[in-house]
Short mmCIF file of C-alpha atoms in Angstrom, two decimals:
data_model
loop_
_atom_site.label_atom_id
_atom_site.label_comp_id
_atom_site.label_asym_id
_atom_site.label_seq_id
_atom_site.Cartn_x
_atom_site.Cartn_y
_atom_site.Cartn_z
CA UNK A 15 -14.18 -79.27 -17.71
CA UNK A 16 -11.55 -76.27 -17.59
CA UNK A 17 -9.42 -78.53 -19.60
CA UNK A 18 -11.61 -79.27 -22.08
CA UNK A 19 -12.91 -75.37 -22.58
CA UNK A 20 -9.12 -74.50 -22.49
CA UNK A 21 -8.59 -77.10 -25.62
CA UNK A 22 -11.34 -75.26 -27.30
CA UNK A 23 -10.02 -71.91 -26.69
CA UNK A 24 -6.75 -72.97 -28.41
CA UNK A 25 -8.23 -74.27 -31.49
CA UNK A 26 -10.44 -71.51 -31.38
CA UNK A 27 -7.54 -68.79 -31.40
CA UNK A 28 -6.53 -70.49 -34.69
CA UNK A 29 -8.43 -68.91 -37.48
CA UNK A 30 -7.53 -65.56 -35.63
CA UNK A 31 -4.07 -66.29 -36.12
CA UNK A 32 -4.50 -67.58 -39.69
CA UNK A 33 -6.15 -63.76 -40.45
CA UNK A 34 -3.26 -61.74 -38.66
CA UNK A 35 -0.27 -63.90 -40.87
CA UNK A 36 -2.02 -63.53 -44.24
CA UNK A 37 -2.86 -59.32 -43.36
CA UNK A 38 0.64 -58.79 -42.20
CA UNK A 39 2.01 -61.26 -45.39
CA UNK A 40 0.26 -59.16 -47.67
CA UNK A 41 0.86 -55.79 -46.33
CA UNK A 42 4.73 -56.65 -46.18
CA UNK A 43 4.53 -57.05 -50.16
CA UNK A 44 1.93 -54.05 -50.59
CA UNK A 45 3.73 -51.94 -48.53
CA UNK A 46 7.00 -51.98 -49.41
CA UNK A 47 5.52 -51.52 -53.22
CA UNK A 48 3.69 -48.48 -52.36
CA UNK A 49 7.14 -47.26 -50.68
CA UNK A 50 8.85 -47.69 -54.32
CA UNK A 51 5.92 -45.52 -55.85
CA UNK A 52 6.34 -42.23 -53.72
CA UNK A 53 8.03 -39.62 -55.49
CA UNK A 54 11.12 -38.02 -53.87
CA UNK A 55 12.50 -35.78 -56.95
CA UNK A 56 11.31 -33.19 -59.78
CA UNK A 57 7.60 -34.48 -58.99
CA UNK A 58 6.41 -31.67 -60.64
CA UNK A 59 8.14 -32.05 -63.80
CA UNK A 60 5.88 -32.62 -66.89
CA UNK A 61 8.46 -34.72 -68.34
CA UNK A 62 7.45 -38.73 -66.44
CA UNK A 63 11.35 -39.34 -67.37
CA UNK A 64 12.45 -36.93 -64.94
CA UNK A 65 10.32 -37.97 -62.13
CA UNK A 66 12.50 -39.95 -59.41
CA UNK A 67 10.54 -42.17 -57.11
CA UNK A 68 11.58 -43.96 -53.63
CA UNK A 69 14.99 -46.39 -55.30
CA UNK A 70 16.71 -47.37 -51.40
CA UNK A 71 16.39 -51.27 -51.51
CA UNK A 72 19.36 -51.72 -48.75
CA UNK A 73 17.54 -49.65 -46.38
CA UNK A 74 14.41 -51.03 -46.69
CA UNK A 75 16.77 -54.40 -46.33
CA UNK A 76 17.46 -52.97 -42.38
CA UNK A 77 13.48 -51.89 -42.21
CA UNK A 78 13.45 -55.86 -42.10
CA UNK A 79 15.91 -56.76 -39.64
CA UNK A 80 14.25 -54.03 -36.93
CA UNK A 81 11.05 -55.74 -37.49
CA UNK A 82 12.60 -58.73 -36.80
CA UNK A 83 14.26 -57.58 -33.85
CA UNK A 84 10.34 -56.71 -32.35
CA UNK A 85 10.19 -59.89 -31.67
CA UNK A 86 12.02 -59.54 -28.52
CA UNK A 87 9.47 -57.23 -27.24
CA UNK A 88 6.98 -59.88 -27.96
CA UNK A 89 9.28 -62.35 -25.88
CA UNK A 90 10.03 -59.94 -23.38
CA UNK A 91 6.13 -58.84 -22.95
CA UNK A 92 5.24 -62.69 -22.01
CA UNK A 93 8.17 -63.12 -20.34
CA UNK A 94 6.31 -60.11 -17.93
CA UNK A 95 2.76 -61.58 -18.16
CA UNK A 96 4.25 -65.24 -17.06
CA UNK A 97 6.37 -63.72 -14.12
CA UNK A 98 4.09 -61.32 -12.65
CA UNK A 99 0.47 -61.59 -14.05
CA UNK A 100 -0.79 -65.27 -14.35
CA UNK A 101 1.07 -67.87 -13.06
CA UNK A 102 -1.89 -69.89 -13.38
CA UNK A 103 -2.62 -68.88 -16.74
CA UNK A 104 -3.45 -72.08 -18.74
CA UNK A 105 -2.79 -70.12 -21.76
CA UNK A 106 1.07 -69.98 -20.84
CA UNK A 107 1.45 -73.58 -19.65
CA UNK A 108 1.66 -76.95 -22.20
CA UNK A 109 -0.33 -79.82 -21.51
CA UNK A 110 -3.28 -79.11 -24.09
CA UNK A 111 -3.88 -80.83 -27.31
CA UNK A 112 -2.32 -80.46 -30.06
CA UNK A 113 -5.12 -78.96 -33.20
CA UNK A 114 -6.46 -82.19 -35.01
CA UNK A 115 -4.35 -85.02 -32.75
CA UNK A 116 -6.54 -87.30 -30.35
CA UNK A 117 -3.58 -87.82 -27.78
CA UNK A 118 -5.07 -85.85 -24.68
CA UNK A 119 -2.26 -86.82 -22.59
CA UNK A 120 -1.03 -84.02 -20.31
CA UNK A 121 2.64 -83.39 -19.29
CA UNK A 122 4.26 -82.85 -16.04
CA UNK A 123 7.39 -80.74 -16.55
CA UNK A 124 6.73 -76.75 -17.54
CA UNK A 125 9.60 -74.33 -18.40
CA UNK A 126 9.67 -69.88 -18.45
CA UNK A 127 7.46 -70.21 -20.91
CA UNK A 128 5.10 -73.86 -20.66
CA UNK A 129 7.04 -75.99 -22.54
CA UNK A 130 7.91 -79.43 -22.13
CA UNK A 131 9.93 -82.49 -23.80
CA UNK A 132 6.74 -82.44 -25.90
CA UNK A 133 5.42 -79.06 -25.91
CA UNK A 134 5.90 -78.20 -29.29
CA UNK A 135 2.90 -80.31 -30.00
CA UNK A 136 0.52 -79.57 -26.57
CA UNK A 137 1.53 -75.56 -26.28
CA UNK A 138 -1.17 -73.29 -27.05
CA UNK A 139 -0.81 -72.18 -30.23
CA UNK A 140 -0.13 -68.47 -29.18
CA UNK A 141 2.93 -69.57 -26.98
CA UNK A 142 4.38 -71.95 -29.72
CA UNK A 143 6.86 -69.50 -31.24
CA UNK A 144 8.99 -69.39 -27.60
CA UNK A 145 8.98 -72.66 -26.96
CA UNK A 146 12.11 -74.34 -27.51
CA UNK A 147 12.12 -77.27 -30.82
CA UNK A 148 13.62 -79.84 -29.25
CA UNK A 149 14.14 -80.17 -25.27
CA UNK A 150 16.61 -83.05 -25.71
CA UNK A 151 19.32 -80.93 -27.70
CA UNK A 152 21.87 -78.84 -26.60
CA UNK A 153 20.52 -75.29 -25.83
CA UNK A 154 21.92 -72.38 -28.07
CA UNK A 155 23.01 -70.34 -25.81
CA UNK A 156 26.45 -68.05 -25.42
CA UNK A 157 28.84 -68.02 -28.04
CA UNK A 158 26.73 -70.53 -29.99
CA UNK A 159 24.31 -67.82 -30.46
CA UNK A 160 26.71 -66.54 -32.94
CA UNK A 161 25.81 -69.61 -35.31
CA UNK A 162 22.62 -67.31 -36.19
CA UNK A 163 24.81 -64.84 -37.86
CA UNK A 164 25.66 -67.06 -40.95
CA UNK A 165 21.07 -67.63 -41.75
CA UNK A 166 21.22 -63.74 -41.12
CA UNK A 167 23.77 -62.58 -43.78
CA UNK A 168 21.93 -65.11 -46.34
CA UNK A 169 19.04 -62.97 -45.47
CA UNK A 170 20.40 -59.49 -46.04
CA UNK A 171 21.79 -60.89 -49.50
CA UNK A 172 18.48 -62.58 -50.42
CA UNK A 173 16.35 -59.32 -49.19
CA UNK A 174 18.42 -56.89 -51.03
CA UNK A 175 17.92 -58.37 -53.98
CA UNK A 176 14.53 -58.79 -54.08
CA UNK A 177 13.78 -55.42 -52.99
CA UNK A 178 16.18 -54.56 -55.55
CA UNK A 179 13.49 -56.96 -58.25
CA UNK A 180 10.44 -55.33 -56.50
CA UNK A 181 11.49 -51.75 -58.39
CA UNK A 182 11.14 -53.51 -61.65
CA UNK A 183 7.93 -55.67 -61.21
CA UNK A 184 4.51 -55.84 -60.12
CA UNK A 185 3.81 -56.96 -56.66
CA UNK A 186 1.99 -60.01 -57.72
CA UNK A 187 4.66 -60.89 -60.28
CA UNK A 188 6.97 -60.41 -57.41
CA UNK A 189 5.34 -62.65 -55.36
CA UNK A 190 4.82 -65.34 -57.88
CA UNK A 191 8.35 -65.47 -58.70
CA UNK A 192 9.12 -65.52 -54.83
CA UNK A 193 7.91 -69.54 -55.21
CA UNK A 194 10.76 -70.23 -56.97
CA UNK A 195 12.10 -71.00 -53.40
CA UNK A 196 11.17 -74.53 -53.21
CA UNK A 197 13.59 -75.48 -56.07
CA UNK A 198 16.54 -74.36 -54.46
CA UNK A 199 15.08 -75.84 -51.21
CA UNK A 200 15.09 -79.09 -52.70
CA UNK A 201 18.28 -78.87 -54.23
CA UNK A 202 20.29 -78.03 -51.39
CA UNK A 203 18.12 -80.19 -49.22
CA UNK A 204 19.53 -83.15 -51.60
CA UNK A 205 22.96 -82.09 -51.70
CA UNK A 206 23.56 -80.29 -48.44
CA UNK A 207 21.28 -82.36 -46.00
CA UNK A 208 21.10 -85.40 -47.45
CA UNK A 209 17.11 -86.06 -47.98
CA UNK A 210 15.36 -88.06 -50.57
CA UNK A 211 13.45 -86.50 -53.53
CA UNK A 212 10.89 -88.77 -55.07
CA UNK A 213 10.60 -88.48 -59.08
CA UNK A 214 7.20 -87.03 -58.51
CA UNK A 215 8.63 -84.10 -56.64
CA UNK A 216 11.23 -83.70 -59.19
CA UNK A 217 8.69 -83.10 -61.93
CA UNK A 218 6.72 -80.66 -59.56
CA UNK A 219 10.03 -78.41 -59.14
CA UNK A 220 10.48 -78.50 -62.99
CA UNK A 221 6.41 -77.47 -62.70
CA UNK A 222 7.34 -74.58 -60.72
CA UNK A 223 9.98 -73.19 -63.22
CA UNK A 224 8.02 -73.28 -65.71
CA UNK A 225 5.35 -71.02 -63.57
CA UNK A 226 8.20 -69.03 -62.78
CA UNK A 227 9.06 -68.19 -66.19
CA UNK A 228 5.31 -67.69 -67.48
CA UNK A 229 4.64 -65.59 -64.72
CA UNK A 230 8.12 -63.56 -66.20
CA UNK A 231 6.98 -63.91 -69.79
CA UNK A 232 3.21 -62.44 -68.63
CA UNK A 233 4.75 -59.01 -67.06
CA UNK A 234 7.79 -58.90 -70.15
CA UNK A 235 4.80 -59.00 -72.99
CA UNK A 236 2.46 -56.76 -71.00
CA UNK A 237 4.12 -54.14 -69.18
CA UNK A 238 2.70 -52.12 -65.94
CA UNK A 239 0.55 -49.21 -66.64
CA UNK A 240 2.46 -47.05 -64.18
CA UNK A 241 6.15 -48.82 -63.65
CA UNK A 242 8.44 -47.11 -61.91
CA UNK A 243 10.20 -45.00 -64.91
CA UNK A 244 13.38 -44.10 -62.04
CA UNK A 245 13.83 -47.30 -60.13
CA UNK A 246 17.34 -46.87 -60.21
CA UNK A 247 17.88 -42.21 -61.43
CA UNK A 248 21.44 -42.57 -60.79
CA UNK A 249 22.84 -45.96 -60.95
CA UNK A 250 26.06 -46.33 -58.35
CA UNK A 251 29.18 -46.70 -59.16
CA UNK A 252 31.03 -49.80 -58.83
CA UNK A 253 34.44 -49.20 -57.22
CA UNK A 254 36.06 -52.67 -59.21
CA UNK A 255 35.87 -53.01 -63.05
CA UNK A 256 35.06 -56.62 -62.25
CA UNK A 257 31.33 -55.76 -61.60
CA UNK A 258 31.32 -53.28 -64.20
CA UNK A 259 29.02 -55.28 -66.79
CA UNK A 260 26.76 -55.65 -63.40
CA UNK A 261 26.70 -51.73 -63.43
CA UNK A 262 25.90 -51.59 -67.38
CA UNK A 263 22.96 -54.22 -66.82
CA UNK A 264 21.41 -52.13 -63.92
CA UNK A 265 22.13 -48.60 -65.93
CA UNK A 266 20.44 -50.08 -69.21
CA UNK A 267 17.44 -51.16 -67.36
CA UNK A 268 16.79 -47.94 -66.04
CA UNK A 269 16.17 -46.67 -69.76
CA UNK A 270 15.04 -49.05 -71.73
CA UNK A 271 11.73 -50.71 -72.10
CA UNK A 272 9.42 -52.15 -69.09
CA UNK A 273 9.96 -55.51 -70.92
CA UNK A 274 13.48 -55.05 -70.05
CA UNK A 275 13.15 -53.78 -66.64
CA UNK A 276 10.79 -56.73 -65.89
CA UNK A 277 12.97 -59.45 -67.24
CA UNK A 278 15.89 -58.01 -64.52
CA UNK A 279 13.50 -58.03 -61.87
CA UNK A 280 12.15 -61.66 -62.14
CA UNK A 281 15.73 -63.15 -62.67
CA UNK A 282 17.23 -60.89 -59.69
CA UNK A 283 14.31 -62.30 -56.99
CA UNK A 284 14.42 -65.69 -58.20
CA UNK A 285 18.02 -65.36 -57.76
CA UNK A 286 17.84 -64.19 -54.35
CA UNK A 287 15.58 -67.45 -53.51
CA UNK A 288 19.14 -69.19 -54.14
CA UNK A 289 19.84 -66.91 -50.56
CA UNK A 290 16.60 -67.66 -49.15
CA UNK A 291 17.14 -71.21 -49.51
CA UNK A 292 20.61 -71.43 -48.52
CA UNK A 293 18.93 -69.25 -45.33
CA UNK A 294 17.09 -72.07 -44.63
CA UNK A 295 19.26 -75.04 -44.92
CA UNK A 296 21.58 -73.23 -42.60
CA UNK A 297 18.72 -72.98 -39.98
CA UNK A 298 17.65 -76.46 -40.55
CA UNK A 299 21.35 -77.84 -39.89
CA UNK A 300 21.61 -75.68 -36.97
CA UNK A 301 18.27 -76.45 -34.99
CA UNK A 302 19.09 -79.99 -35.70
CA UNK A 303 21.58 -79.77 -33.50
CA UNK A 304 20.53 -76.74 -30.93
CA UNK A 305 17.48 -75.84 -29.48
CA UNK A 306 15.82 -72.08 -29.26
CA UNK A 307 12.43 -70.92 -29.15
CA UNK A 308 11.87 -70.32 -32.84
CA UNK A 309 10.69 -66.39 -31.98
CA UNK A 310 14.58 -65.77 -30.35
CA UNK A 311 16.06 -67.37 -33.89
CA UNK A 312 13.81 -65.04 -35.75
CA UNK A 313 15.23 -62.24 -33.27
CA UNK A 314 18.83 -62.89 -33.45
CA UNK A 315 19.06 -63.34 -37.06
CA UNK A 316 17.48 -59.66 -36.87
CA UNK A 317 19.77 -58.31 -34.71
CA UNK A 318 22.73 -59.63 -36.90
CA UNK A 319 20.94 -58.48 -39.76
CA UNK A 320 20.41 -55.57 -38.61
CA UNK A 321 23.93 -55.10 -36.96
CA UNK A 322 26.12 -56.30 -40.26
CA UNK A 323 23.61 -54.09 -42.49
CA UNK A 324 24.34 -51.22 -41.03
CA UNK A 325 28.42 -51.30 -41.14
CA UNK A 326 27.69 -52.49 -45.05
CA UNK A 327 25.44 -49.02 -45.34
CA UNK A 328 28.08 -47.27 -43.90
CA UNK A 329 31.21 -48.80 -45.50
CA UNK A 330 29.11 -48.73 -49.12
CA UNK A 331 28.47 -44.90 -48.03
CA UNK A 332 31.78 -43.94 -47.88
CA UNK A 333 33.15 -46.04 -50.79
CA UNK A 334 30.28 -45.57 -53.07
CA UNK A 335 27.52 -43.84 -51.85
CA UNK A 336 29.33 -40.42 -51.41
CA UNK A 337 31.43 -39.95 -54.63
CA UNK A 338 29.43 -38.47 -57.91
CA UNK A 339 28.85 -41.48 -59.25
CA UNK A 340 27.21 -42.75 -56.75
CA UNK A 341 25.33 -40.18 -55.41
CA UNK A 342 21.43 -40.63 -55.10
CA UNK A 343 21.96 -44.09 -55.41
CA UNK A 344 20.94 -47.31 -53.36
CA UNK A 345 24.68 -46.82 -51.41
CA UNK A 346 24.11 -43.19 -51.14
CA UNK A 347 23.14 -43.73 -46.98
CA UNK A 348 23.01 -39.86 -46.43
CA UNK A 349 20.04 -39.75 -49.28
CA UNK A 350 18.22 -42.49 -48.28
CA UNK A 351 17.84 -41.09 -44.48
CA UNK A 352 16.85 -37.63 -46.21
CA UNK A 353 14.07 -39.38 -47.96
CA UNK A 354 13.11 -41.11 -45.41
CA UNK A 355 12.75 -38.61 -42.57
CA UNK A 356 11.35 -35.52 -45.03
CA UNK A 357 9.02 -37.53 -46.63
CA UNK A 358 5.75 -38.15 -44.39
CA UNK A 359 4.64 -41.08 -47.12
CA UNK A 360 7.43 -42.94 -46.53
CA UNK A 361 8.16 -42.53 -42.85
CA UNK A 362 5.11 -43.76 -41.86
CA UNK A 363 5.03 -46.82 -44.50
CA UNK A 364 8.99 -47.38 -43.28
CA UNK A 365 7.02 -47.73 -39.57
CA UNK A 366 4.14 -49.65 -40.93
CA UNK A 367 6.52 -51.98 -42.46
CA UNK A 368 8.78 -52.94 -39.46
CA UNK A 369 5.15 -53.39 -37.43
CA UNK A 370 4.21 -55.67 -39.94
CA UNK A 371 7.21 -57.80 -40.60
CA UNK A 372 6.99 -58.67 -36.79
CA UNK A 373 3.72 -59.48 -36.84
CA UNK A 374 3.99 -61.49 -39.91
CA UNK A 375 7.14 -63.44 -38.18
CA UNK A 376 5.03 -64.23 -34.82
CA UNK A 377 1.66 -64.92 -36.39
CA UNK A 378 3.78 -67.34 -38.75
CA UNK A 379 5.64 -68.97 -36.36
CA UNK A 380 2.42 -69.61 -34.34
CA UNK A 381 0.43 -71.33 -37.49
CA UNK A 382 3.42 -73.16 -39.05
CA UNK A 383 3.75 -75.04 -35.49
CA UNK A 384 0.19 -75.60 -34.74
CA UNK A 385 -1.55 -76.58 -38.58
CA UNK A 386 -0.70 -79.04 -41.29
CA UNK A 387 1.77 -78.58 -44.08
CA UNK A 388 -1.26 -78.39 -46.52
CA UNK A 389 -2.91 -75.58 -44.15
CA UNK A 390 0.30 -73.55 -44.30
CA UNK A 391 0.72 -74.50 -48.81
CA UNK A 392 -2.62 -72.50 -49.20
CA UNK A 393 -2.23 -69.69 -46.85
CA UNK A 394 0.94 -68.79 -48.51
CA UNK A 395 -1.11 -69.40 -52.13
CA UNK A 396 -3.99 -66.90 -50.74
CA UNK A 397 -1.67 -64.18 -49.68
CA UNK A 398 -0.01 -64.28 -52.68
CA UNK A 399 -3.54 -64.14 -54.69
CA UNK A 400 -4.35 -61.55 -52.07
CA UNK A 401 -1.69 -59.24 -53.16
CA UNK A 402 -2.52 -60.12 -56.83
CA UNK A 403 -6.33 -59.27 -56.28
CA UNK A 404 -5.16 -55.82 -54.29
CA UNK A 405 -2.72 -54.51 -56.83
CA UNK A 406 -5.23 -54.91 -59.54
CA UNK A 407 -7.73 -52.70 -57.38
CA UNK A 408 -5.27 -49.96 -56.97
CA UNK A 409 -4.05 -49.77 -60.82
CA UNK A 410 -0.60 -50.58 -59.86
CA UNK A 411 -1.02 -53.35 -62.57
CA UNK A 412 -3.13 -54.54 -65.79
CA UNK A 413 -4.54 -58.14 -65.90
CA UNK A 414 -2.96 -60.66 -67.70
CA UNK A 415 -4.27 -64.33 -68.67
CA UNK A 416 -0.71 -65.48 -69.17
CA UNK A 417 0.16 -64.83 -65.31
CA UNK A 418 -2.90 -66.96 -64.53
CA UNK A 419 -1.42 -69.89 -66.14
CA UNK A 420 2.09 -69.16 -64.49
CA UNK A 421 0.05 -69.11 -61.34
CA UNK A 422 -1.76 -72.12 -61.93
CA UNK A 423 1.39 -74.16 -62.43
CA UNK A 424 3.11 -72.71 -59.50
CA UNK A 425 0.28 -73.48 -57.18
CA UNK A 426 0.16 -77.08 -58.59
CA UNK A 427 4.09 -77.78 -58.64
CA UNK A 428 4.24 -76.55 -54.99
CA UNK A 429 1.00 -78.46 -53.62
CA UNK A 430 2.38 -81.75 -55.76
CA UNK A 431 5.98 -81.36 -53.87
CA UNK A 432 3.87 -80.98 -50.76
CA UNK A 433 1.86 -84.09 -51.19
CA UNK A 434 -1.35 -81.79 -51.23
CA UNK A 435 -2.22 -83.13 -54.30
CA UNK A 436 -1.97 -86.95 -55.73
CA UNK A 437 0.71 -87.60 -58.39
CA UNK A 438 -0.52 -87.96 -61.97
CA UNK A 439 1.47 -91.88 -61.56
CA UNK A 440 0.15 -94.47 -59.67
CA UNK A 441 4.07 -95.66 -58.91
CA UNK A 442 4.99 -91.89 -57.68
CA UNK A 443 1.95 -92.21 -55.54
CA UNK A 444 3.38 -95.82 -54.11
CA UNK A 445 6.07 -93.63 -52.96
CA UNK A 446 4.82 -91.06 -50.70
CA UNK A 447 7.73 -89.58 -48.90
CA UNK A 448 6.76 -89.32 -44.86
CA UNK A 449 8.56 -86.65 -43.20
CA UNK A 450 9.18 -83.07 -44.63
CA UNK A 451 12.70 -81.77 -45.81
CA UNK A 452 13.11 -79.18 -43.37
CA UNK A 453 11.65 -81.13 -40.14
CA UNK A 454 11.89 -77.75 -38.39
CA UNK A 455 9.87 -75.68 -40.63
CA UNK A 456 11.45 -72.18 -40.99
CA UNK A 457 9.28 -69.96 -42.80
CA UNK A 458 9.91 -66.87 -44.90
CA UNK A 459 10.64 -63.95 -42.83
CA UNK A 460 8.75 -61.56 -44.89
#
């Protein structure tokens, strides 16, 4: 009888969880948006040219990584609750079932935390972030930790970048674009790990370009009502004339037309989903081979994120950041603290952020290892219409019937790659594929 309320109890906790990851997954987007909107210089001036909003992608870059790094308060607060407060606790020991599986065997072994050879699948789904993937591999532990470093410096490039996009664009648009991801996922799945595409899934990734781009097209023929006029006042100077046609792009973007700015915007974040991807392979190749509780790999790839982020502040600072040039720009580390700590707005969003990028990792985690891949397709396509429905409230954007159709396509591409949907072919359908690309299911960190 306790076993059987304690089964219902887990399931129960689900759609709790579900809530928490798509709040925190919109909030990261919304929040980080807002942060770009607050004004930090001449904000009286008549003249909207003059006006210089919130432009410090590379520290909002680090806001990331210290979210990340929550997580091991998370681990060390159930670490606590295990060792000294329930022992007995059934909701920190494996054994129950997993959501939607009929095997009600229970296990013998437990571990710090309740898991087992199998307790990926029994753990309740609150605990299944720190317990380890695979009990069978070789633990990742000492020097091998290091290994997390390489997924964590994909991440700074990826973030930067699309923070860098986010100044340009709309937060849906951003978003949208953001689903790029599963093309390069499938590319360097094929190349890099060796899986098998089916043709169906190659037409939905050429599906999902072509949402990518009409979401692009949408904000390029109808720009914002209020874009950010100074997402980049003072564009910084690049010390090598190699990158100098980089520093033209970025300085003509600041003037010229929304059209223009949004164009940059949607190429820079689905370039960064070349990062993301690469981010994830990494991980997948790794935990093939090592285990961790997925919460620690989301914590050490913030603590090396966080870690090589700040020497690349500081070493930017002092090349870039300080000379005229550069000064007020995203290198310009002195600035972006000033900003940062004088203005309340952006302080307390800077908090709110970190707060929510943990959240967003642990409430992830917990639903990515405890629903089905079909679950997890349309929580990510609600928080993204979320964020699309929110942004239109607030007048951050105008609505456009294009970016419907870009949407449209993207959802479809992604649930046809999923196998959420049934191939337009009968012979794609013959050919189902049966196990996902990444087996161990990172998700986006923010």
């Amino acid at each position: 009888m306790a076993y059987e309320s304690a089964v219902m109890a887990s399931k129960a906790v689900i759609p709790f969880l579900v809530a928490m990851m798509l709040l925190t997954g919109v909030c990261n987007t919304l929040l980080s948006k807002y942060q770009d909107l607050q004004c930090v210089r001449n904000c009286d001036s008549s003249n909207p040219d003059d006006i210089e909003r919130f432009s410090q992608p590379v520290i909002q870059t680090a806001q990331m990584f210290v979210g990340e790094s929550g997580c091991w308060l998370v681990i060390a607060g159930f670490t606590l609750y295990r060792r000294f407060f329930a022992k007995d606790a059934p909701l920190l020991h494996g054994g129950y079932e997993h959501v939607g599986s009929d095997d009600s065997t229970e296990v013998d072994t437990v571990d710090e935390f309740g898991g087992t050879s199998s307790a990926q699948d029994e753990a309740d789904p609150v605990v299944k972030p720190l317990v380890p993937n695979a009990d069978e591999r070789i633990p990742l532990v000492g020097w091998r930790v290091f290994l997390l470093a390489m997924p964590a410096c994909c991440d700074i490039a990826g973030t930067t970048l699309m923070n860098v996009g986010l100044l340009f664009v709309a937060a849906s648009i951003y978003q949208m674009t953001r689903g790029a991801l599963i093309l390069f996922v499938g590319l360097f799945s094929v190349i890099f790990l060796h899986r098998k595409i089916y043709l169906y899934q190659w037409l939905a990734l050429f599906v999902v370009v072509a949402g990518v781009a009409i979401v692009g097209l949408a904000g390029a023929i109808s720009p914002n009502p209020n874009p950010n006029p100074q997402a980049q006042p003072n564009p910084p100077a690049l010390p090598e004339n190699s990158l100098l046609t980089i520093r033209e792009v970025m300085t003509t973007a600041a003037v010229s037309s929304g059209a223009l700015q949004t164009i940059l915007g949607v190429l820079m974040i689905a370039g960064a989903q070349v990062f993301t991807a690469t981010q994830f392979v990494l991980e997948e190749w790794i935990l093939e081979q090592y285990a961790l509780e997925p919460l620690k790999v989301v914590g050490w790839e913030g603590v090396f994120g966080f870690l090589v982020t700040l020497v690349g502040m500081i070493v930017l600072h002092l090349a870039v950041g300080r000379t005229d040039a550069g000064r007020n720009g995203y290198f310009d580390m002195r600035e972006g603290w000033r900003e940062v700590t004088q203005y309340r707005s952006i302080a307390v969003t800077s908090v709110l952020i970190m707060i929510s990028i943990g959240g967003f990792n642990f409430f992830g985690l917990s639903i990515t290892r405890s629903v089905s891949a079909t679950a997890r397709s349309i929580i990510d396509t609600s928080r993204t219409l979320f964020i699309w429905i929110v942004s239109l409230g607030l007048g951050w954007e105008t609505f456009k019937w294009l970016q419907i159709v870009g949407f449209a396509l993207l959802v479809y591409g992604t649930f046809l790659f999923n196998d959420i949907v049934r191939p337009p072919l009968k012979a794609c359908a013959a050919r189902r594929k049966a196990k996902p690309l990444l087996e161990e299911q990172p998700i986006e960190h923010m």
